[in-house]
Short mmCIF file of C-alpha atoms in Angstrom, two decimals:
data_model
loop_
_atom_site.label_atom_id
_atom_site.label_comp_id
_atom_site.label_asym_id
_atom_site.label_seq_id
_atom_site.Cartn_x
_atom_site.Cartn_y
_atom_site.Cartn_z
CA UNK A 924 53.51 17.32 46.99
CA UNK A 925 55.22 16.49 50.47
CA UNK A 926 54.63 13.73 52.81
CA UNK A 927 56.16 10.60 54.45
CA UNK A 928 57.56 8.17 52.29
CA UNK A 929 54.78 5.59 50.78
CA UNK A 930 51.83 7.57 50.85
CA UNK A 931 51.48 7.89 47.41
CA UNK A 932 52.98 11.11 46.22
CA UNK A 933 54.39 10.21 42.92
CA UNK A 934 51.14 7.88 42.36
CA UNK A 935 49.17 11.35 42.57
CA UNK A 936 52.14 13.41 40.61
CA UNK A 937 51.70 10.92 38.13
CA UNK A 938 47.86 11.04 37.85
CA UNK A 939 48.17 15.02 37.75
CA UNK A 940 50.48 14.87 34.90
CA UNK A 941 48.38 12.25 33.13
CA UNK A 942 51.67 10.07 32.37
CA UNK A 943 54.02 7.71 34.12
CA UNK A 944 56.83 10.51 34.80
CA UNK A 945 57.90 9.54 38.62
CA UNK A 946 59.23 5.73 39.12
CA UNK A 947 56.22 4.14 41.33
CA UNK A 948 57.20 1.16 43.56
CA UNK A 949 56.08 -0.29 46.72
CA UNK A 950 59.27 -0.12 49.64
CA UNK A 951 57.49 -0.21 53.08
CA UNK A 952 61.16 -0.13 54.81
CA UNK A 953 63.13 2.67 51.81
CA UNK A 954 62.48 5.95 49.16
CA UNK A 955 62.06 5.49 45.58
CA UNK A 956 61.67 9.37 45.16
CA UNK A 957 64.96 11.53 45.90
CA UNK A 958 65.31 14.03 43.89
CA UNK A 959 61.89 15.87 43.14
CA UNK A 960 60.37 15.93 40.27
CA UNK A 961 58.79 18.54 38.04
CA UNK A 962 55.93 19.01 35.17
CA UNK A 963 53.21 20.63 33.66
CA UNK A 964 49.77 19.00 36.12
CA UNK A 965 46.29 19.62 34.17
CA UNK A 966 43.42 18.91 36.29
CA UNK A 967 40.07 19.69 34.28
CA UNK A 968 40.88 23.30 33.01
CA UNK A 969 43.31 24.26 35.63
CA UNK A 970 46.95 24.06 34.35
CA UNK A 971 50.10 24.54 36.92
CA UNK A 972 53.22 23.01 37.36
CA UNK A 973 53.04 20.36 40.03
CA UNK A 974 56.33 18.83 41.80
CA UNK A 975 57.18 15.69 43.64
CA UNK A 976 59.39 15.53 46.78
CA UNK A 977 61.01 13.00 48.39
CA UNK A 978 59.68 11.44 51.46
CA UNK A 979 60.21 13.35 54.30
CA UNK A 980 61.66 12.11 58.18
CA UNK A 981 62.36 15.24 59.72
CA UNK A 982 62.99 13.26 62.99
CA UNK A 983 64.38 9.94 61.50
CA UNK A 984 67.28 9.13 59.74
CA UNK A 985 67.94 12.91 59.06
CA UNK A 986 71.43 13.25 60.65
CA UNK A 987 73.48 15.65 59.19
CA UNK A 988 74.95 14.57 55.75
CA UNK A 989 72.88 11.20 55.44
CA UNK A 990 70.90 10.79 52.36
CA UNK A 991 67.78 11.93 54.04
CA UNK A 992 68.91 15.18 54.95
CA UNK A 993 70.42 16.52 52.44
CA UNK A 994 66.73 15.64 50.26
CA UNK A 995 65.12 17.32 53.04
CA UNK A 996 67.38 20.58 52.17
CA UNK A 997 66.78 20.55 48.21
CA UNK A 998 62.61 20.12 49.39
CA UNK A 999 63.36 23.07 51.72
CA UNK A 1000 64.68 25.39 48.99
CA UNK A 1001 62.10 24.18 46.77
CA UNK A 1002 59.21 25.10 49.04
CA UNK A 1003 60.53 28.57 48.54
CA UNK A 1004 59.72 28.95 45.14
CA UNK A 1005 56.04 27.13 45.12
CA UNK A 1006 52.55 28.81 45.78
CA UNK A 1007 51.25 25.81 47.58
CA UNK A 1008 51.89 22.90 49.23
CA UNK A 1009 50.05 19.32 49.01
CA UNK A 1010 50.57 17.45 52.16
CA UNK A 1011 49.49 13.78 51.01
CA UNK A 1012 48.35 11.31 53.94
CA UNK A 1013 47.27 7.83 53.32
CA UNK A 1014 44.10 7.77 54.12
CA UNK A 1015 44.31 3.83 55.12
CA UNK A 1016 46.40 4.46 57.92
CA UNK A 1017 44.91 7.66 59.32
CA UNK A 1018 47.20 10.20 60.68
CA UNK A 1019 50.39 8.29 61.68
CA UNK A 1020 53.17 10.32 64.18
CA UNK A 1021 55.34 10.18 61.52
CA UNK A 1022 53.00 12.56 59.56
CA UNK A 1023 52.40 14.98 62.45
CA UNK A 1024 55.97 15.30 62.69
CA UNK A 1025 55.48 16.26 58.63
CA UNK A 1026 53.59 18.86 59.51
CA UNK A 1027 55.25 20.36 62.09
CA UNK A 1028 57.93 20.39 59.80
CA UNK A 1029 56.14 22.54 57.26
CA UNK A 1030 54.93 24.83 59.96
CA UNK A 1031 58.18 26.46 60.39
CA UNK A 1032 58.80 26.51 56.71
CA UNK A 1033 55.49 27.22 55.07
CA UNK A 1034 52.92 29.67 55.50
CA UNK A 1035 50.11 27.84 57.20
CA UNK A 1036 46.77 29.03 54.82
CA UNK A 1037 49.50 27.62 51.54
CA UNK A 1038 48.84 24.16 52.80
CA UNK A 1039 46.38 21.93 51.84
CA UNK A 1040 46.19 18.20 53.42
CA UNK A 1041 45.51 15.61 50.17
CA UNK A 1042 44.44 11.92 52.35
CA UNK A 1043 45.28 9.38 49.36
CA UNK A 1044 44.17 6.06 48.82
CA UNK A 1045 40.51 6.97 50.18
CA UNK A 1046 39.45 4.08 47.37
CA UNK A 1047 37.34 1.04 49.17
CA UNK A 1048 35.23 0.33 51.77
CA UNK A 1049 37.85 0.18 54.60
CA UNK A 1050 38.92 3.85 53.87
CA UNK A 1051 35.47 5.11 53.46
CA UNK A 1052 34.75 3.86 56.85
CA UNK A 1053 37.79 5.08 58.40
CA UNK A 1054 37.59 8.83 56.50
CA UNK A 1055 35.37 10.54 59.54
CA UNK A 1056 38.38 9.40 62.03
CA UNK A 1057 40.97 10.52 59.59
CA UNK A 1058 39.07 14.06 58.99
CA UNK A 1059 39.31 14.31 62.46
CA UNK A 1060 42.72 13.55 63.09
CA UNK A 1061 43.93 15.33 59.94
CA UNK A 1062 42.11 19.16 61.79
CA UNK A 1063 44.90 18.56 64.80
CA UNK A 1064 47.42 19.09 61.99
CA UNK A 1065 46.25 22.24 62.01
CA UNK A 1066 45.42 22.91 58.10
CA UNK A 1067 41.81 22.29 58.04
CA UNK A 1068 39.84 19.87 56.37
CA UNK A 1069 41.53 16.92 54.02
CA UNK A 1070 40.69 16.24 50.69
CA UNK A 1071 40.01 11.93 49.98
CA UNK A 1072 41.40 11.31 46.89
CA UNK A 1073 42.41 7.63 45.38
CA UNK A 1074 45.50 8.27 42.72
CA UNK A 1075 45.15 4.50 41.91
CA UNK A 1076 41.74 4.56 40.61
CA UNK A 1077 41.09 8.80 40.04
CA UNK A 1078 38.56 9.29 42.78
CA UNK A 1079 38.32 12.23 44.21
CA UNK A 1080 39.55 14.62 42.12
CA UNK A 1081 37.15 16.70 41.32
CA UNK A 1082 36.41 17.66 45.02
CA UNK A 1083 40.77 18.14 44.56
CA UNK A 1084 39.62 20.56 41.94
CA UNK A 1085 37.54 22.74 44.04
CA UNK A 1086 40.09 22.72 46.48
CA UNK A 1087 42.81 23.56 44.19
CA UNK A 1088 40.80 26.22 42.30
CA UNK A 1089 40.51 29.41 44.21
CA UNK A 1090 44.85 29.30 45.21
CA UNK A 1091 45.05 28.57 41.59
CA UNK A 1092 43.04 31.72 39.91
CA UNK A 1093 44.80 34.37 42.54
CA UNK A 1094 48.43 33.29 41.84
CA UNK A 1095 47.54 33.13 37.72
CA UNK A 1096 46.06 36.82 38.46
CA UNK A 1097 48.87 37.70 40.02
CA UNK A 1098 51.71 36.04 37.53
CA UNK A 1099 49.80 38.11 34.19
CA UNK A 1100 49.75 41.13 35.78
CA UNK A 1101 53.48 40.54 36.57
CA UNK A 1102 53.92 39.38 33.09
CA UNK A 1103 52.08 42.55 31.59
CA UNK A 1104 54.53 45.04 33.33
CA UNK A 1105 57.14 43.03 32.74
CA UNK A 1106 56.00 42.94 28.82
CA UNK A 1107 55.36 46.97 29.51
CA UNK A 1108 58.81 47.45 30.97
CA UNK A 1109 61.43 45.69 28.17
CA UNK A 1110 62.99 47.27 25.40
CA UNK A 1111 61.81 47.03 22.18
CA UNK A 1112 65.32 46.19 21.24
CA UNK A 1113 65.86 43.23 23.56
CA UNK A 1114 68.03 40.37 22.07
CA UNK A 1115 66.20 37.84 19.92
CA UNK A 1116 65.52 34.44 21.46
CA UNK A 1117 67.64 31.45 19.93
CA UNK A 1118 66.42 28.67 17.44
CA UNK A 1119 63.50 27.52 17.73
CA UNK A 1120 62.79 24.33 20.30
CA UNK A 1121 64.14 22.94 23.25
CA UNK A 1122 67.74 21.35 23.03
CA UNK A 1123 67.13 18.41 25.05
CA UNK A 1124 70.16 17.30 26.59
CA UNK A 1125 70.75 13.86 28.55
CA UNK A 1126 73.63 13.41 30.96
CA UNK A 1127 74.47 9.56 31.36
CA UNK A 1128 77.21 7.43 32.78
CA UNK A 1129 78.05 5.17 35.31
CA UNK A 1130 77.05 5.57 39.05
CA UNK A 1131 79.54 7.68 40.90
CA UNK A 1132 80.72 9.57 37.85
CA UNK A 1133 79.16 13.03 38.05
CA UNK A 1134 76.52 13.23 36.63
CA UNK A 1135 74.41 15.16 39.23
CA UNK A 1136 77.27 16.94 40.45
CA UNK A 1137 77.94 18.62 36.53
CA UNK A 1138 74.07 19.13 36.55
CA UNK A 1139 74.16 21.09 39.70
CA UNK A 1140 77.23 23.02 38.21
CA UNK A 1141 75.83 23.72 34.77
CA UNK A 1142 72.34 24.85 36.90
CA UNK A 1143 74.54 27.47 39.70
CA UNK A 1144 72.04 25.02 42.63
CA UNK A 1145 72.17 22.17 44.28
CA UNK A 1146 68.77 20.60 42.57
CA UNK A 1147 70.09 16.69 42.36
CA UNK A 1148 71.51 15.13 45.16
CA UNK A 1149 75.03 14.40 45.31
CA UNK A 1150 77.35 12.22 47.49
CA UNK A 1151 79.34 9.73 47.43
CA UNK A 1152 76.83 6.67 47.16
CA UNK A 1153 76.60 4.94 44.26
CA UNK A 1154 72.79 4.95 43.13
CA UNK A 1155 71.66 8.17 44.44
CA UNK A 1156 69.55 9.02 41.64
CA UNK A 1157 66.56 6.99 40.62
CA UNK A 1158 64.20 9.09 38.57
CA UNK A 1159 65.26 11.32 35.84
CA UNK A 1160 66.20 14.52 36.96
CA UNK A 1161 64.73 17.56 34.52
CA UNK A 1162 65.60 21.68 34.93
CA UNK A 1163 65.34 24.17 32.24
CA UNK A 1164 68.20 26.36 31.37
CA UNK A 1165 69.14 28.95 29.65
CA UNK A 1166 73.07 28.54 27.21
CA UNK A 1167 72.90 32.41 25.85
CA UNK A 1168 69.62 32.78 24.36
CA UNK A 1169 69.26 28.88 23.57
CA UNK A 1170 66.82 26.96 26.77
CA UNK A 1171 67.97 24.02 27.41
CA UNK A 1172 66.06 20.68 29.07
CA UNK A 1173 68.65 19.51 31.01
CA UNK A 1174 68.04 15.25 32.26
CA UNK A 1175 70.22 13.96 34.84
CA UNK A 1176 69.51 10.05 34.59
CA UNK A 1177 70.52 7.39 37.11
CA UNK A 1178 73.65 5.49 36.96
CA UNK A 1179 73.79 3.10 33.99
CA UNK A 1180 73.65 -0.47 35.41
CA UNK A 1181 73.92 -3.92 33.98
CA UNK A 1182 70.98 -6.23 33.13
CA UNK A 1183 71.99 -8.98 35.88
CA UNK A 1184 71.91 -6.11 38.72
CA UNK A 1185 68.50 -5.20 37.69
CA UNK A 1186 67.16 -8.78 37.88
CA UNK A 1187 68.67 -8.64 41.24
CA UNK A 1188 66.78 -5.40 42.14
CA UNK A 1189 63.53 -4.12 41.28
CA UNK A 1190 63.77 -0.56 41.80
CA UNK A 1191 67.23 -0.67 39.65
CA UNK A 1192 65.21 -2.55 36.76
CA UNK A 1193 62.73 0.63 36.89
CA UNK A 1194 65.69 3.37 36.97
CA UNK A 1195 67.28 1.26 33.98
CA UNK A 1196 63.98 0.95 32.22
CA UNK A 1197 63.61 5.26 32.66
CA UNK A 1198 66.88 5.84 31.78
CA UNK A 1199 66.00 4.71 28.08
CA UNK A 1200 63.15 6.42 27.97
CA UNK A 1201 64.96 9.38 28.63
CA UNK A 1202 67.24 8.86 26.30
CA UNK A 1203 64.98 8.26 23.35
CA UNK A 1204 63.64 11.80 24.17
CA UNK A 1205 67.06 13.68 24.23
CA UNK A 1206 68.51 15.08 21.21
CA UNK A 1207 72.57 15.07 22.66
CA UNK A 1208 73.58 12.87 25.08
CA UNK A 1209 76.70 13.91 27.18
CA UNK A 1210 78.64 10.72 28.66
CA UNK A 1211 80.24 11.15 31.72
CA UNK A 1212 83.06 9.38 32.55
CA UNK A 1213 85.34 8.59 35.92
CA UNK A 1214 89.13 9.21 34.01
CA UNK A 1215 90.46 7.66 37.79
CA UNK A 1216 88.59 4.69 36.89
CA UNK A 1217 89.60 4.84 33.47
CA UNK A 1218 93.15 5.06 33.99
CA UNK A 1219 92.76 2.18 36.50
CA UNK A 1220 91.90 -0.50 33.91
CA UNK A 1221 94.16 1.46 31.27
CA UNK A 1222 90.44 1.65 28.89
CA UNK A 1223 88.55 4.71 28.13
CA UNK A 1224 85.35 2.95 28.19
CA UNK A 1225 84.27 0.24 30.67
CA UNK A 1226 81.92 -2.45 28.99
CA UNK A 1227 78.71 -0.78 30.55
CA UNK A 1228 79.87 2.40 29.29
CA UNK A 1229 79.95 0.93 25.73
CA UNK A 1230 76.70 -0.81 26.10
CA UNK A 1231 75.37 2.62 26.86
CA UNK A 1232 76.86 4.65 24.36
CA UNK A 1233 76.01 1.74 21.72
CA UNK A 1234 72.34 2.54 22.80
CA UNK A 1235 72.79 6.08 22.04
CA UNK A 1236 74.11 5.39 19.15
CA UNK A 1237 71.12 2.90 18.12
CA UNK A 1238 68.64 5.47 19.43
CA UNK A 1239 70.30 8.14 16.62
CA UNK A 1240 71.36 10.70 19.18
CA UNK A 1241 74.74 13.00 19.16
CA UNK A 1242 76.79 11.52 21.51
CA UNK A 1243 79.65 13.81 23.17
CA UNK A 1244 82.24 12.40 25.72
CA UNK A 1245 82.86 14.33 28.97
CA UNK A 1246 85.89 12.87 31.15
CA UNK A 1247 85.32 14.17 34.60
CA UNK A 1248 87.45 14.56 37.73
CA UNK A 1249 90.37 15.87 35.90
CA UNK A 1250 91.30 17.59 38.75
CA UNK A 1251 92.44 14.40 40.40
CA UNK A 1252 95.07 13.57 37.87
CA UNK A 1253 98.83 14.69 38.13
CA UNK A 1254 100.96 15.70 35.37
CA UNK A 1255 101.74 12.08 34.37
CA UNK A 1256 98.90 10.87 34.39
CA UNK A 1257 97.24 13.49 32.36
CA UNK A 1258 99.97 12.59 29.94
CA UNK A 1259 98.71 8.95 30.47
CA UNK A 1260 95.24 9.25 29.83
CA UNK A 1261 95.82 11.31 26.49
CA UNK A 1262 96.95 8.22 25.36
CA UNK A 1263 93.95 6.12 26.54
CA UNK A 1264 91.59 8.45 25.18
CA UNK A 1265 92.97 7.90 22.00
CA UNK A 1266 89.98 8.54 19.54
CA UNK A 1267 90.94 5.03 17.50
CA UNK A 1268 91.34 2.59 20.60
CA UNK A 1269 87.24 4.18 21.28
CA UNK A 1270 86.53 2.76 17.88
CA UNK A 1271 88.27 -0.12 17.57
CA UNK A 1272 86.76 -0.97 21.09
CA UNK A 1273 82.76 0.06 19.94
CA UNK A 1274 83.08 0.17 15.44
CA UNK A 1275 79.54 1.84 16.11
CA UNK A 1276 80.85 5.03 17.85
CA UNK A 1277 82.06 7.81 15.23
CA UNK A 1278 86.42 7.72 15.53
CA UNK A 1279 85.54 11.94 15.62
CA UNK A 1280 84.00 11.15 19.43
CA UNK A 1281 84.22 14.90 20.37
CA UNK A 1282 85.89 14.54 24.39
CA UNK A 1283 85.64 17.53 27.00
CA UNK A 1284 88.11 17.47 29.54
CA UNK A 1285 86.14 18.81 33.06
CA UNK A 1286 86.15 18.62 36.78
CA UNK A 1287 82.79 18.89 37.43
CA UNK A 1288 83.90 19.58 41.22
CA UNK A 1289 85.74 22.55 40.89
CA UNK A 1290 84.20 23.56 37.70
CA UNK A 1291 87.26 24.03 35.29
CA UNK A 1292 86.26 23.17 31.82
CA UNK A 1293 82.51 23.36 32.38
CA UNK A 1294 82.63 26.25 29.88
CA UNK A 1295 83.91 24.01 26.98
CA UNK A 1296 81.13 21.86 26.79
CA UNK A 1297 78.14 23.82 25.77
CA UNK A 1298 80.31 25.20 22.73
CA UNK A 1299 80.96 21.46 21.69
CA UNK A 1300 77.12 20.59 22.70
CA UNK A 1301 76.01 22.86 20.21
CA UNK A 1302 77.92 21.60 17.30
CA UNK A 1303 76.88 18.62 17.45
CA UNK A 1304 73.20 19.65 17.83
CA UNK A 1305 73.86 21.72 14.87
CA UNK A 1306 75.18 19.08 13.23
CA UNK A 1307 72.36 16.42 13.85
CA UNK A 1308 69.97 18.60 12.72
CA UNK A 1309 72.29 19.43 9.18
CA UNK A 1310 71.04 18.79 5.84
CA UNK A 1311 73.86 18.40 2.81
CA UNK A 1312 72.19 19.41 -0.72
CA UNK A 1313 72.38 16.81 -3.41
CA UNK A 1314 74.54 18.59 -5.87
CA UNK A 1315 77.17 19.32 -2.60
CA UNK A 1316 76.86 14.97 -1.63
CA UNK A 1317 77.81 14.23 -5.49
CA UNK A 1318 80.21 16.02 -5.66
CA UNK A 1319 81.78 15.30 -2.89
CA UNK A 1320 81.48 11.06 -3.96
CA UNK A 1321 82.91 11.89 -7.14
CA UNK A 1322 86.00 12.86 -5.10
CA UNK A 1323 86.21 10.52 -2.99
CA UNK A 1324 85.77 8.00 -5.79
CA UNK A 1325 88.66 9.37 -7.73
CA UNK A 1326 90.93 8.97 -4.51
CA UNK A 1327 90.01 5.70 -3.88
CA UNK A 1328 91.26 4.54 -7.54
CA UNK A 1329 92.89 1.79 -7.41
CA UNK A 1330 91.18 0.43 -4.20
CA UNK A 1331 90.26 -2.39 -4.67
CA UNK A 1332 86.45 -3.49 -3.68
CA UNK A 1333 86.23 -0.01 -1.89
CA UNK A 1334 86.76 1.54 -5.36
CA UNK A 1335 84.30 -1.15 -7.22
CA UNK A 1336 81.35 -0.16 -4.61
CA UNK A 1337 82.11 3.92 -4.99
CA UNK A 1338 81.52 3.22 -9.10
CA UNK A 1339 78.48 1.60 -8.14
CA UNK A 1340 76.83 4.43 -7.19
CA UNK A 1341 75.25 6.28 -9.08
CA UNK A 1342 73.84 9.49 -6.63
CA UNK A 1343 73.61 10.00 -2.84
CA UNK A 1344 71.11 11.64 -1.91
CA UNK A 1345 70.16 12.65 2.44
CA UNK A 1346 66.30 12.37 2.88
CA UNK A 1347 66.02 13.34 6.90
CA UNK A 1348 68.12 14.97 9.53
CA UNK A 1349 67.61 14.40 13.40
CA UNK A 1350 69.80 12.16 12.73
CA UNK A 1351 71.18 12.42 9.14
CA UNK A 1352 69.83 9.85 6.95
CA UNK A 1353 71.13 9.52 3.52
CA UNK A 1354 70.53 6.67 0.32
CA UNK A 1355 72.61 6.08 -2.01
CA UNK A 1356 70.93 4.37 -5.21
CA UNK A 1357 73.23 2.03 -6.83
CA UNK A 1358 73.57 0.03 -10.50
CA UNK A 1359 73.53 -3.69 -10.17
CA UNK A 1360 70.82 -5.44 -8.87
CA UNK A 1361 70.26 -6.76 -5.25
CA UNK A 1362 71.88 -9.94 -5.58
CA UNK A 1363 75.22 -7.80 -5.40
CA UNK A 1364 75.06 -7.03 -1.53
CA UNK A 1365 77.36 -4.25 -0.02
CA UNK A 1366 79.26 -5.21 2.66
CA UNK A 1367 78.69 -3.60 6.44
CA UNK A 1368 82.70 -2.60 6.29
CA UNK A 1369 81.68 -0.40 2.95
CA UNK A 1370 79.56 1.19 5.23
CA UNK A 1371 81.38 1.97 8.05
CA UNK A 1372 83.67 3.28 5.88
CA UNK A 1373 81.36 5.68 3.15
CA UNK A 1374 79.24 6.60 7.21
CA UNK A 1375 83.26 7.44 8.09
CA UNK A 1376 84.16 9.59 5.17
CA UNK A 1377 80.73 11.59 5.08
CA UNK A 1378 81.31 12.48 9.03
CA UNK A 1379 84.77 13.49 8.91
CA UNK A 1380 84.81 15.56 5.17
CA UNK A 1381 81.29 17.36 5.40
CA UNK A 1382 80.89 17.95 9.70
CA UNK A 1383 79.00 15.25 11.49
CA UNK A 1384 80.97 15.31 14.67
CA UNK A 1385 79.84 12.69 16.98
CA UNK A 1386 76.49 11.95 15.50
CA UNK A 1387 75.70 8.49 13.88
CA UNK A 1388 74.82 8.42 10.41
CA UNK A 1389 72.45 5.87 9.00
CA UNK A 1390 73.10 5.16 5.19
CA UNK A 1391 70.67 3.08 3.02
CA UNK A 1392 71.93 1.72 -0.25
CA UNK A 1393 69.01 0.77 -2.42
CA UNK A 1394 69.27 -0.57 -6.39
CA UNK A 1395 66.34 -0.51 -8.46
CA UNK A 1396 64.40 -2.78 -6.67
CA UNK A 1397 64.93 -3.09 -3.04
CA UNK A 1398 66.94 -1.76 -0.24
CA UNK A 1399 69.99 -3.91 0.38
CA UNK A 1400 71.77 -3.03 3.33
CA UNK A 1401 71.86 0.07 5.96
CA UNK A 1402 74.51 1.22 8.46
CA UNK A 1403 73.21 3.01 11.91
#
């Protein structure tokens, strides 16, 4: 779907996709969409994979480097790989210059019978009136006849389904006969796919710490946009990938804000607001954070960055640490922030984050350490998805108890139990059932500290634990 900004694109992408994936927002004068989005479209029983662009000014505001160009480059490459091309109008306005120049545009970069002019918003009695002028107007483009659709209100898409059908049925001809000698072609002794799902994996921080650019490394393309102003990406940015014979969903979100800048801003409230969705769809979320910025205010973690690690934490993700631009450091400070970093000041500043953080050292620039962080990824996938056996959890408290003797309070609440037992993974969940009734409440530091011990003697690196300690009757506390 390509067009001038405001015409409705991500309206339509949304409609297509039959959920709220692209952020929607009225901005006469700006873009919400900049990097495009992807997903599987259903439109009656056609199925495809539809993909929203950002608005395009091939005249305006497109000198080299600016924001707009270098979104007009990643649509450029992405028009490569797609079988046709939507070229949305609003249908309220008619054809404006702005979308002629649109479509001279994708006459030197599309093959003219791919193209097929969408005129949205064609709901009310103003656009019906206006639609012969616009039909018209829209066969000097030089594409043929629009379609009138209304993504608001979902009229008009069944004649968009007669359009769409015929381009639809050749290329799904021609993609199963690819597939069958493809299928005819490999060796029975090919190598066997990796465990079963997705490993969804969100990559959050700050604005200006990254993010996009590791995505683009980890991905070998330039599919976010990257630069150096702060708030360049808005939606969530999705691409599958491959880590051996694992796929990966990879989600670029936007830069982590506060609440008071979103008040201030309504398209940051909506980034913020998708952001957390995002993240309550991930399974390992990789923070990325500025170690020049860290070594500035001598803390590993700004306050936003613990706010946002506190949600992951909440939300019962694995959490691993990525400190980018390494490159930028001399030896000193290197030396410096190793002792920044240090795993206890992390937990001392944020209890809730697990002291056994796992940190990857990159330079997401250059790409030196990119390779360590899949390896550490993994673990900690494997490890949020670990179950401990009963007999292997008791034995392991009857240890611990008979270290602790002579603890104190720590050593009265270990003799209270009487079994652990873990009743979910994704993230671990575990109850321990204790004597005593539930007027004898265990304290949130007894937590931390049994949530501490499990992580660090049986393998939970950098996943939260959630422990419920129930008597006879009722549950009496829990630790996240």
């Amino acid at each position: 779907l390509v067009g001038r900004p405001n015409v409705g694109k991500s309206a339509l992408f949304n409609r297509l996709l039959r959920r709220r994936v692209a952020l929607v927002y009225d901005t006469p004068n700006s873009h919400v969409t900049r990097d495009y989005q992807e997903g599987r479209a259903q439109l009656g029983d056609l199925v495809f994979r539809a993909a929203d662009t950002s608005g395009l000014e091939p005249r305006g505001g497109s000198w080299r480097g600016s924001i707009n160009a270098r979104a007009t480059s990643i649509t450029t490459a992405l028009l490569r790989q797609c079988h046709l091309t939507l070229l949305v109008l609003d249908a309220k306005d008619g054809v404006l210059p702005a979308d002629e120049e649109v479509a001279q545009w994708l006459l030197r970069h599309v093959p003219r019978d791919q193209v097929l002019v969408v005129a949205n918003k064609a709901e009310g009695a103003r656009a019906r009136d206006e639609m012969p002028q616009t039909v018209y107007d829209c066969y000097r483009l030089g594409f043929g006849e629009p379609v009138a659709v209304s993504a608001a209100t979902g009229e008009g898409l069944a004649d968009l389904y007669t359009a769409l059908q015929p381009h639809i049925d050749e290329v799904s001809e021609q993609l199963a006969a690819a597939a069958a000698a493809a299928a005819a072609d490999r060796p029975s002794s090919s190598s066997a796919p990796g465990r079963g799902g997705v490993l969804k994996l969100g990559i959050m921080g700050l604005p200006n710490a990254g993010k996009s650019t590791l995505l683009n490394r980890l991905l070998g393309e330039e599919r976010a946009l990257t630069g150096p102003e702060p708030g360049l990406t808005r939606d969530a940015v999705r691409a599958m990938w491959m880590y051996g014979n694992q796929p990966v969903e990879l989600i670029d979100t936007a830069g982590w804000i506060g609440v008071g800048r979103t008040a201030r801003w309504a398209v940051a409230a909506l980034s913020r607001q998708c952001t957390l969705r995002s993240l309550a769809q991930v399974h390992v979320a990789v923070l990325v954070v500025d170690v020049e910025r860290a070594l500035r205010s001598n803390r590993v973690l700004a306050r936003r960055e613990l706010s946002l690690a506190s949600h992951v934490i909440r939300e019962g993700k694995a959490l691993v640490l990525v400190a980018n631009k390494m490159d930028v450091l001399s030896p000193q400070d290197r030396t410096l922030y190793g002792k920044v970093r240090n795993p206890y000041g992390i937990s001392r500043a944020c209890p809730a984050l697990p002291i056994s953080l796992p940190v990857v050292e990159v330079s997401a620039r250059d790409g030196t350490g990119l390779d360590e962080i899949m390896p550490v990824v993994s673990k900690a996938y494997e490890a949020w998805n670990k179950r401990i056996g009963t007999a292997r959890l008791n034995n392991f408290m009857a240890k611990l108890t008979a270290r602790m003797a002579g603890g104190g309070g720590t050593e009265a609440n270990l003799r209270r139990i009487r079994y652990v037992t873990q009743i979910k993974a994704r993230p671990p969940t575990f109850v321990a059932f204790l004597r005593g009734t539930a007027s004898q409440p265990v304290s949130g530091d007894f937590s931390a500290f049994l949530a501490h011990q499990i992580r660090e003697v049986l393998g939970f690196p950098g996943v939260p634990l959630r422990i419920w300690f129930r008597c006879a009757a009722a549950c009496l506390a829990g630790f996240r």
